[in-house]
């Protein structure tokens, strides 16, 4: 998850997909959801924060667009 969360949209090579073998799919999805539920979004200088803001409004809109397109395609979009 470091590749997904740590660069705030500043790196073009950030991880955006997980390729998971079918036999372990459910276990991996549950573990990712557990990890994501522990993420604390907040001010970057706050010691409790594990994920600060995205780099720009443009990047925020891009990320929200990914989520919306996934929902429109009836993909499995989950929130922790």
GROMACS .gro file of C-alpha atoms in nm, residues 20-65:
model
   46
   20UNK     CA    1  -0.408  -1.139  -0.715
   21UNK     CA    2  -0.434  -1.511  -0.781
   22UNK     CA    3  -0.787  -1.644  -0.738
   23UNK     CA    4  -0.713  -1.886  -0.452
   24UNK     CA    5  -0.592  -1.603  -0.226
   25UNK     CA    6  -0.813  -1.322  -0.357
   26UNK     CA    7  -1.056  -1.300  -0.063
   27UNK     CA    8  -0.779  -1.313   0.198
   28UNK     CA    9  -0.578  -1.041   0.022
   29UNK     CA   10  -0.882  -0.813  -0.021
   30UNK     CA   11  -0.969  -0.848   0.348
   31UNK     CA   12  -0.610  -0.770   0.450
   32UNK     CA   13  -0.599  -0.462   0.225
   33UNK     CA   14  -0.928  -0.341   0.371
   34UNK     CA   15  -0.788  -0.387   0.723
   35UNK     CA   16  -0.477  -0.186   0.633
   36UNK     CA   17  -0.681   0.087   0.464
   37UNK     CA   18  -0.909   0.116   0.766
   38UNK     CA   19  -0.601   0.201   0.975
   39UNK     CA   20  -0.502   0.493   0.750
   40UNK     CA   21  -0.545   0.830   0.920
   41UNK     CA   22  -0.597   1.114   0.671
   42UNK     CA   23  -0.501   1.450   0.809
   43UNK     CA   24  -0.252   1.733   0.834
   44UNK     CA   25   0.096   1.624   0.725
   45UNK     CA   26   0.268   1.763   1.037
   46UNK     CA   27   0.032   1.583   1.276
   47UNK     CA   28   0.209   1.278   1.418
   48UNK     CA   29  -0.116   1.076   1.402
   49UNK     CA   30  -0.150   1.133   1.026
   50UNK     CA   31  -0.049   0.844   0.803
   51UNK     CA   32  -0.170   1.004   0.477
   52UNK     CA   33  -0.166   1.375   0.406
   53UNK     CA   34  -0.351   1.558   0.130
   54UNK     CA   35  -0.312   1.488  -0.240
   55UNK     CA   36  -0.069   1.713  -0.423
   56UNK     CA   37  -0.335   1.929  -0.593
   57UNK     CA   38  -0.705   1.977  -0.658
   58UNK     CA   39  -0.642   1.836  -1.007
   59UNK     CA   40  -0.503   1.515  -0.857
   60UNK     CA   41  -0.798   1.491  -0.618
   61UNK     CA   42  -1.041   1.520  -0.910
   62UNK     CA   43  -0.843   1.258  -1.102
   63UNK     CA   44  -0.863   1.011  -0.811
   64UNK     CA   45  -1.234   1.075  -0.759
   65UNK     CA   46  -1.281   1.019  -1.133
   0.00000   0.00000   0.00000
